[in-house]
mmCIF file of C-alpha atoms and ligand atoms in Angstrom:
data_model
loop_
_atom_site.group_PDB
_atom_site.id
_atom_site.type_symbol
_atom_site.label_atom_id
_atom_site.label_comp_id
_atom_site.label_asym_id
_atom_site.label_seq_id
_atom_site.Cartn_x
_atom_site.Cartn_y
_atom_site.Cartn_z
ATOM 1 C CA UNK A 141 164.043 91.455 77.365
ATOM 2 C CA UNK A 142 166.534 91.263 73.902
ATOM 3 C CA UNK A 143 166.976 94.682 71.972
ATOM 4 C CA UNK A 144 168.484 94.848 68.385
ATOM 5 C CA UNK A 145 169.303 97.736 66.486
ATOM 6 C CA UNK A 146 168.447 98.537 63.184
ATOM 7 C CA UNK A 147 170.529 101.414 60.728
ATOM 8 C CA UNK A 148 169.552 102.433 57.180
ATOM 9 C CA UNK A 149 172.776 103.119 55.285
ATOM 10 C CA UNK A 150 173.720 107.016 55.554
ATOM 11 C CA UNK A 151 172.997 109.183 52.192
ATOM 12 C CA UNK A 152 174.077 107.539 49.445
ATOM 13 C CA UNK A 153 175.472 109.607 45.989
ATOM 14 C CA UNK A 154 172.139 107.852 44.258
ATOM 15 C CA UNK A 155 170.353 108.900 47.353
ATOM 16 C CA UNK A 156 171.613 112.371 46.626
ATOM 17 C CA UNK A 157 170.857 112.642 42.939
ATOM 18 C CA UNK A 158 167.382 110.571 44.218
ATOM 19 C CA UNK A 159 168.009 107.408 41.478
ATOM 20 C CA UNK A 160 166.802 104.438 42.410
ATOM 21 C CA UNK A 161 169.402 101.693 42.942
ATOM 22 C CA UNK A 162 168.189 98.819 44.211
ATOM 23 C CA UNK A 163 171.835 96.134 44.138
ATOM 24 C CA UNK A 164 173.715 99.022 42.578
ATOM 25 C CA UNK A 165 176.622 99.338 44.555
ATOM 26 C CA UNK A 166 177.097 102.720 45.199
ATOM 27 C CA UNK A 167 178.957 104.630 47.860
ATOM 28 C CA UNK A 168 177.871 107.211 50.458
ATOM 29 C CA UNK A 169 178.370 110.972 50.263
ATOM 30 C CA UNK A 170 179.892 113.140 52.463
ATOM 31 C CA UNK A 171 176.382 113.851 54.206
ATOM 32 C CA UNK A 172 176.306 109.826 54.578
ATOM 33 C CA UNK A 173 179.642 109.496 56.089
ATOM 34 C CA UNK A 174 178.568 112.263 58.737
ATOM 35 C CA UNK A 175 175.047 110.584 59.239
ATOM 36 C CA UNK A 176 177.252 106.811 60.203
ATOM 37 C CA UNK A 177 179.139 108.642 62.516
ATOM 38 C CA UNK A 178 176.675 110.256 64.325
ATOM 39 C CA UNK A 179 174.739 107.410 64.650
ATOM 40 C CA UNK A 180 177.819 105.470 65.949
ATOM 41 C CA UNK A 181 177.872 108.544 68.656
ATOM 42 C CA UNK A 182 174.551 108.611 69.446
ATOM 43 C CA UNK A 183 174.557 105.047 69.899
ATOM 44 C CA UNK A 184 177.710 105.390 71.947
ATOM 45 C CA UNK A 185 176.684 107.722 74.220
ATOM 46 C CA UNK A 186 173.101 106.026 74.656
ATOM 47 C CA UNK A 187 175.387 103.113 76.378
ATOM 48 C CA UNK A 188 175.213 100.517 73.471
ATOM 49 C CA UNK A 189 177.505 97.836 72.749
ATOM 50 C CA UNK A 190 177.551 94.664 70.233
ATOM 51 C CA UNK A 191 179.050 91.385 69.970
ATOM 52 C CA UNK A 192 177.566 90.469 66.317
ATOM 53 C CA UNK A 193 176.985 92.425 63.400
ATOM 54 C CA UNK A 194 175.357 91.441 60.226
ATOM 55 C CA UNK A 195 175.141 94.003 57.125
ATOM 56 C CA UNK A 196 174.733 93.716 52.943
ATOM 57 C CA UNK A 197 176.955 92.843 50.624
ATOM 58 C CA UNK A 198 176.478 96.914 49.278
ATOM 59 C CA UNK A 199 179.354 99.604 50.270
ATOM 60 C CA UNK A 200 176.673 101.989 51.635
ATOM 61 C CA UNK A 201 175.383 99.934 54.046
ATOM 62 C CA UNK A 202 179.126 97.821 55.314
ATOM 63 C CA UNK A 203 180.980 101.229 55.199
ATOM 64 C CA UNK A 204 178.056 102.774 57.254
ATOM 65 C CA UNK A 205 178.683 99.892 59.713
ATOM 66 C CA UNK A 206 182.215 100.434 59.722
ATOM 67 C CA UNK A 207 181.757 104.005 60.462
ATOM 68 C CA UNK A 208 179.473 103.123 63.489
ATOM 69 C CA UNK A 209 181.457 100.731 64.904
ATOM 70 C CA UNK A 210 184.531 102.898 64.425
ATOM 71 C CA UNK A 211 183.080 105.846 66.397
ATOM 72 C CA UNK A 212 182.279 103.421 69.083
ATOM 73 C CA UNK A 213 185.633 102.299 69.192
ATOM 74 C CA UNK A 214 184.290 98.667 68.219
ATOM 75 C CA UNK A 215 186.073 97.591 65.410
ATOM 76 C CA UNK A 216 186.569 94.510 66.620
ATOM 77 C CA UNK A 217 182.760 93.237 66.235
ATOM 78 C CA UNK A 218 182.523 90.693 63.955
ATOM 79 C CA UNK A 219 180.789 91.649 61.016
ATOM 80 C CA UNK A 220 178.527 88.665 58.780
ATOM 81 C CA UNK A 221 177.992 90.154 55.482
ATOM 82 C CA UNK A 222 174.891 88.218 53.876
ATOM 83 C CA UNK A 223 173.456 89.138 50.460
ATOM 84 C CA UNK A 224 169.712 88.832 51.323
ATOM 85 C CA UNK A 225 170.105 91.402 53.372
ATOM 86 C CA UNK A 226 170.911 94.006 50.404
ATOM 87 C CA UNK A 227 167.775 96.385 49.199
ATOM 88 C CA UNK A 228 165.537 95.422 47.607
ATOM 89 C CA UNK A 229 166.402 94.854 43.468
ATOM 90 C CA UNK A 230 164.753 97.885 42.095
ATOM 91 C CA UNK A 231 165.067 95.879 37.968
ATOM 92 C CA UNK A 232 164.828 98.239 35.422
ATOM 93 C CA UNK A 233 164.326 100.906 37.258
ATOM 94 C CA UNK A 234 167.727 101.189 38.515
ATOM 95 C CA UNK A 235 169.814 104.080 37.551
ATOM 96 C CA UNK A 236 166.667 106.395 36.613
ATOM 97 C CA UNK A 237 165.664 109.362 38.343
ATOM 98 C CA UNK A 238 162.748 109.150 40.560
ATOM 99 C CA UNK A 239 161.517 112.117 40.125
ATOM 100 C CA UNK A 240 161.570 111.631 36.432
ATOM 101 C CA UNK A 241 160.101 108.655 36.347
ATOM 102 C CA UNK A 242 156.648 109.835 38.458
ATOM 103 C CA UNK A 243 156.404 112.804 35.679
ATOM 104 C CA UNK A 244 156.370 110.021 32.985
ATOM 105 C CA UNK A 245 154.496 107.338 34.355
ATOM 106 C CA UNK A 246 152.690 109.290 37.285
ATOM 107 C CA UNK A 247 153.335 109.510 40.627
ATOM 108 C CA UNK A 248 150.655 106.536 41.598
ATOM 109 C CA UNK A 249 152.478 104.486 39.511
ATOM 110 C CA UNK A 250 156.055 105.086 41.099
ATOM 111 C CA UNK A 251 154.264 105.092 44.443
ATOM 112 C CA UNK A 252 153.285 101.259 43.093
ATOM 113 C CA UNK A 253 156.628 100.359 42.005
ATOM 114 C CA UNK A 254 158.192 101.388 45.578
ATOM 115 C CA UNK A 255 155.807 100.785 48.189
ATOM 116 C CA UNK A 256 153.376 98.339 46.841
ATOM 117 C CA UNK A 257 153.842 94.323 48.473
ATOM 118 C CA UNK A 258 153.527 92.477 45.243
ATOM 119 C CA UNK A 259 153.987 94.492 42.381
ATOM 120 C CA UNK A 260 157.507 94.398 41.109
ATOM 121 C CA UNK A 261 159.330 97.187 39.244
ATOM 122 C CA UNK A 262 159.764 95.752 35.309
ATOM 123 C CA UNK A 263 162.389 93.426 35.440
ATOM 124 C CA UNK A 264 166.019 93.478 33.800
ATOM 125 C CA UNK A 265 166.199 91.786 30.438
ATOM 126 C CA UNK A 266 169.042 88.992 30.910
ATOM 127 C CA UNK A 267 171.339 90.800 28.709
ATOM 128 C CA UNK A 268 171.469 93.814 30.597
ATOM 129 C CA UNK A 269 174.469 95.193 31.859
ATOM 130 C CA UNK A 270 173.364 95.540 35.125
ATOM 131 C CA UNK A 271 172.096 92.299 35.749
ATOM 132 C CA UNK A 272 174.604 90.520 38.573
ATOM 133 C CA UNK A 273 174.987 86.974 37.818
ATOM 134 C CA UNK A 274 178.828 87.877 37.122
ATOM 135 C CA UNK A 275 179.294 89.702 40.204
ATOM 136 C CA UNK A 276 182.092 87.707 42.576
ATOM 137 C CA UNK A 277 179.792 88.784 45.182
ATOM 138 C CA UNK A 278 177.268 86.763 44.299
ATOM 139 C CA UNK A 279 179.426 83.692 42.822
ATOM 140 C CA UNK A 280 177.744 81.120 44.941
ATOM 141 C CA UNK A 281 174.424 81.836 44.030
ATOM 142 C CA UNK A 282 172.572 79.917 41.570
ATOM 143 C CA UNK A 283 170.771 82.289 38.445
ATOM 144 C CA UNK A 284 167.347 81.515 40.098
ATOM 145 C CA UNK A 285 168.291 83.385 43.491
ATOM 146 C CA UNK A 286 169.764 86.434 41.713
ATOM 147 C CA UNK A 287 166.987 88.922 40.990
ATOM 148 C CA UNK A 288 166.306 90.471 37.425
ATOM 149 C CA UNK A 289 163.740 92.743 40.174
ATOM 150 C CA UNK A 290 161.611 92.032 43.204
ATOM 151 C CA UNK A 291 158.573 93.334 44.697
ATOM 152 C CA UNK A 292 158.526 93.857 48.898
ATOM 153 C CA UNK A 293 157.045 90.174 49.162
ATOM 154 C CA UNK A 294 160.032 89.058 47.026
ATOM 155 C CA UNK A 295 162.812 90.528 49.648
ATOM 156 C CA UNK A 296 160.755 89.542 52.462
ATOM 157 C CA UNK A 297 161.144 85.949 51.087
ATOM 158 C CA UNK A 298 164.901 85.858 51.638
ATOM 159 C CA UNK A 299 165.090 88.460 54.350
ATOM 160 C CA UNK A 300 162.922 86.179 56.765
ATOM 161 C CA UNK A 301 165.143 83.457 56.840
ATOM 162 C CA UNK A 302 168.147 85.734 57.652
ATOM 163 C CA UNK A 303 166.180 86.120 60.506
ATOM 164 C CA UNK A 304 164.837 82.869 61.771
ATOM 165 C CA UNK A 305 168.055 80.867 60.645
ATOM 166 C CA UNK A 306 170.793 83.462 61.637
ATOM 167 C CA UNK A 307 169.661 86.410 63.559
ATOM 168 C CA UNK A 308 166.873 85.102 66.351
ATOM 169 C CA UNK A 309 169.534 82.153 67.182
ATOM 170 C CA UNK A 310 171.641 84.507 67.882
ATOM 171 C CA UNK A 311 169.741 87.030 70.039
ATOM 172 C CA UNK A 312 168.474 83.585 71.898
ATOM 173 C CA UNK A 313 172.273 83.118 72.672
ATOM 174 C CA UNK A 314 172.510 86.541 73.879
ATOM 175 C CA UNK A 315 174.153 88.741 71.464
ATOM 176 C CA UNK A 316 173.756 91.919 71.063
ATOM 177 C CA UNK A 317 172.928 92.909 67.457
ATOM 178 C CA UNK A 318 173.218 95.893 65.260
ATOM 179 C CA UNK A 319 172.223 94.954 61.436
ATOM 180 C CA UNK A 320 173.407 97.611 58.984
ATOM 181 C CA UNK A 321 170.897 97.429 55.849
ATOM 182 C CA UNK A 322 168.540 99.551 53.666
ATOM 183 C CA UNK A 323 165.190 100.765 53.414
ATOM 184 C CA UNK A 324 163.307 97.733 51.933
ATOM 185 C CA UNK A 325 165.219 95.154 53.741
ATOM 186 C CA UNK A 326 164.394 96.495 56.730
ATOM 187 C CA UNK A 327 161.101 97.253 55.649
ATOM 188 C CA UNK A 328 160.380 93.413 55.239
ATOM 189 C CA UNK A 329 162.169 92.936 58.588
ATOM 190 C CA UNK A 330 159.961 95.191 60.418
ATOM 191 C CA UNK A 331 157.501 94.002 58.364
ATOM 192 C CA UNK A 332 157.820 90.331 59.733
ATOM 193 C CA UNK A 333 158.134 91.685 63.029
ATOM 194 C CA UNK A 334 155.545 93.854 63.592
ATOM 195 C CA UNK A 335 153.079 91.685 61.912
ATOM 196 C CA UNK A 336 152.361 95.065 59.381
ATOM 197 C CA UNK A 337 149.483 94.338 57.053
ATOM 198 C CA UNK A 338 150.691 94.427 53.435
ATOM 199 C CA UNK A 339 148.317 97.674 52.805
ATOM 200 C CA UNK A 340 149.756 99.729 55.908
ATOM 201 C CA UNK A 341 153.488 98.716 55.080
ATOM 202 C CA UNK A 342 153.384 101.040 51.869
ATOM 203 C CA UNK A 343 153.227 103.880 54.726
ATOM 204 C CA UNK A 344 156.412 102.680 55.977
ATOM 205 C CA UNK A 345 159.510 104.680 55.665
ATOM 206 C CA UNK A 346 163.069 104.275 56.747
ATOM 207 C CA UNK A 347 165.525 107.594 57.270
ATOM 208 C CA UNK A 348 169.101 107.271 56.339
ATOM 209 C CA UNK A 349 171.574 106.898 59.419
ATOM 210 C CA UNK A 350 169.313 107.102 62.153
ATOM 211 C CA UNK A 351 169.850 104.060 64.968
ATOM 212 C CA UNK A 352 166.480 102.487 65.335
ATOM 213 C CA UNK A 353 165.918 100.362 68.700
ATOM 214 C CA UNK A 354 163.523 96.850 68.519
ATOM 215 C CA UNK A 355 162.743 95.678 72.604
ATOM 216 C CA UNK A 356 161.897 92.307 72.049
ATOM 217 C CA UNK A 357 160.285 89.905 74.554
ATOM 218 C CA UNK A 358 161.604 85.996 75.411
ATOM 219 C CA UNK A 359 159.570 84.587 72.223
ATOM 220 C CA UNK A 360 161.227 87.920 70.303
ATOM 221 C CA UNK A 361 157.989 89.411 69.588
ATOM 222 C CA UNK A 362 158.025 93.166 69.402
ATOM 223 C CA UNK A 363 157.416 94.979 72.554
ATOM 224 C CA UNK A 364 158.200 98.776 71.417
ATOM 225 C CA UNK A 365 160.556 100.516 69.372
ATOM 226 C CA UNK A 366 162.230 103.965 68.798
ATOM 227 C CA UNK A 367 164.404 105.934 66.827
ATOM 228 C CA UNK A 368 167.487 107.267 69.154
ATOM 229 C CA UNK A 369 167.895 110.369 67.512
ATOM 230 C CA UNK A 370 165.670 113.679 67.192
ATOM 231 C CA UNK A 371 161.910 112.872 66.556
ATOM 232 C CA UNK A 372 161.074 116.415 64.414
ATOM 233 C CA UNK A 373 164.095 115.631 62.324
ATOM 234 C CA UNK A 374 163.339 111.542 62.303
ATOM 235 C CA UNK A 375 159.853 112.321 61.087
ATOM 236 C CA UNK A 376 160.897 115.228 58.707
ATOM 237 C CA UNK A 377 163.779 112.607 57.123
ATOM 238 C CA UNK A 378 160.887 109.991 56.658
ATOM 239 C CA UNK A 379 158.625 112.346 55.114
ATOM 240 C CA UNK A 380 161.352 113.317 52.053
ATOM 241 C CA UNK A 381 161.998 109.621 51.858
ATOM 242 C CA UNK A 382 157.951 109.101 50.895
ATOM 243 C CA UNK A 383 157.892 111.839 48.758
ATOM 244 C CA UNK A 384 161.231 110.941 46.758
ATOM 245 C CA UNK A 385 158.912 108.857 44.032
ATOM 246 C CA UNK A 386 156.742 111.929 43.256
ATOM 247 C CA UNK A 387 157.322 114.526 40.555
ATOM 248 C CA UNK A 388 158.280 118.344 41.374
HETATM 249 O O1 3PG B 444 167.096 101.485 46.215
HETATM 250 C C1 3PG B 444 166.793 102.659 46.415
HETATM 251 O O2 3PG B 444 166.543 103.469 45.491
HETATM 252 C C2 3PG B 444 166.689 103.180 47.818
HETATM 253 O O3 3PG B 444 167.688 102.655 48.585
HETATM 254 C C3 3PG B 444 165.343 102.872 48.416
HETATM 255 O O4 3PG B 444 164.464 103.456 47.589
HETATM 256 P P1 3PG B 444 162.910 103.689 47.837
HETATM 257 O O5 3PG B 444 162.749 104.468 49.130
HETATM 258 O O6 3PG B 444 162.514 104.486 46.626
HETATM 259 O O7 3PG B 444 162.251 102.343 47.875
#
């Protein structure tokens, strides 16, 4: 039997003032910084330990790593930072308020936008300021794999290969993983894993900070998972992620 661990970033500032962000590289708050710690604890004290970690190429989600690891006193993990593991590009969305945007377009449409497979957000015009094709980070990419937005399918359709190329190998070899990411990359993960229908994924929410546990069998299919910290406060967390999108 493998297990991996999987982390949501802690609270990010656009988190905290409840914009979506999508590749918007934005850092955590104070809250967020507390949340990576005491997951690194938790995990800690749980008996955990890594050889491998893989995270984003977004702040939130590598300093939230580096806060774990730190805690645990296992700075020394190497760390593969891979792009398609960032969250999923939220297009022209990014930058507004959620709440906002539900009171102008309604909250079934925002409820479309984030949870829905294979509807995309509007996409980025090309002359946008926040479109990344100058970004160093993403300097070996060609235009085509750099997003102007994406829909769940989308991410899942770089996040899968992460997996199958990178991550399984790995697990095969006998690492022990923690990957570091964000709600809709792991949402396609899970997504893979699980074998989640694309109608029940849209009920799928990911808490900030809190350690979650995959047991795997030898072929790495699922066997059972579970959050390592407090269930009332787990499910409480997921619930004000789902209702983020809707207006006050
Ligand atoms: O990109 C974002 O805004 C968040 O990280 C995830 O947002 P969501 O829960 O609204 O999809």
């Amino acid at each position: 039997m493998y297990k991996i661990v999987f982390m949501r970033h802690g609270e990010s500032t656009w988190n905290l003032s409840n914009r979506f962000t999508g590749w918007t590289d934005v850092d955590l708050t104070e809250k967020g910084i507390n949340e990576a710690k005491a997951a690194g604890k938790v995990l800690k004290e749980s008996g955990f330990t890594f050889d491998l970690a893989y995270t984003s190429v977004l702040k939130r989600a590598v300093r939230t790593l580096w806060l774990a690891l730190d805690e645990m006193d296992m700075m020394y993990v190497p760390i593969k930072n891979d792009w398609r593991l960032n969250e999923r590009h939220y297009g022209a969305l990014q930058g507004l308020d959620k709440g906002e945007t539900a009171a102008k377009y309604g909250d079934e449409q925002v409820l479309v936008w984030r949870r829905s497979y294979d509807t995309p957000p509007p996409a980025l015009e090309v002359s946008d300021d926040r479109v990344s094709y100058n970004d160093p980070r993403y300097a070996g990419l060609s235009k085509e794999q750099i997003p102007l937005t994406e829909c769940l399918k989308d991410t899942v359709a770089r996040v899968v290969p992460v997996w199958d190329e990178d991550i399984a190998p790995a697990i095969r070899a006998g690492k022990k993983i923690i990957i570091s990411a964000h709600g809709n990359s792991l949402r396609a993960l899970i997504k893979m894993l699980d074998g989640i229908s694309d109608n029940d994924i849209v009920g799928l929410n990911i808490p900030n900070g809190q350690p979650l546990v995959y047991e795997l069998d030898a072929d790495l299919k699922p066997i059972r998972h579970y959050y390592l910290g407090d269930a009332d406060a787990i499910a409480a967390a997921q619930a004000a992620v789902a209702n983020q999108g809707k207006a006050k």
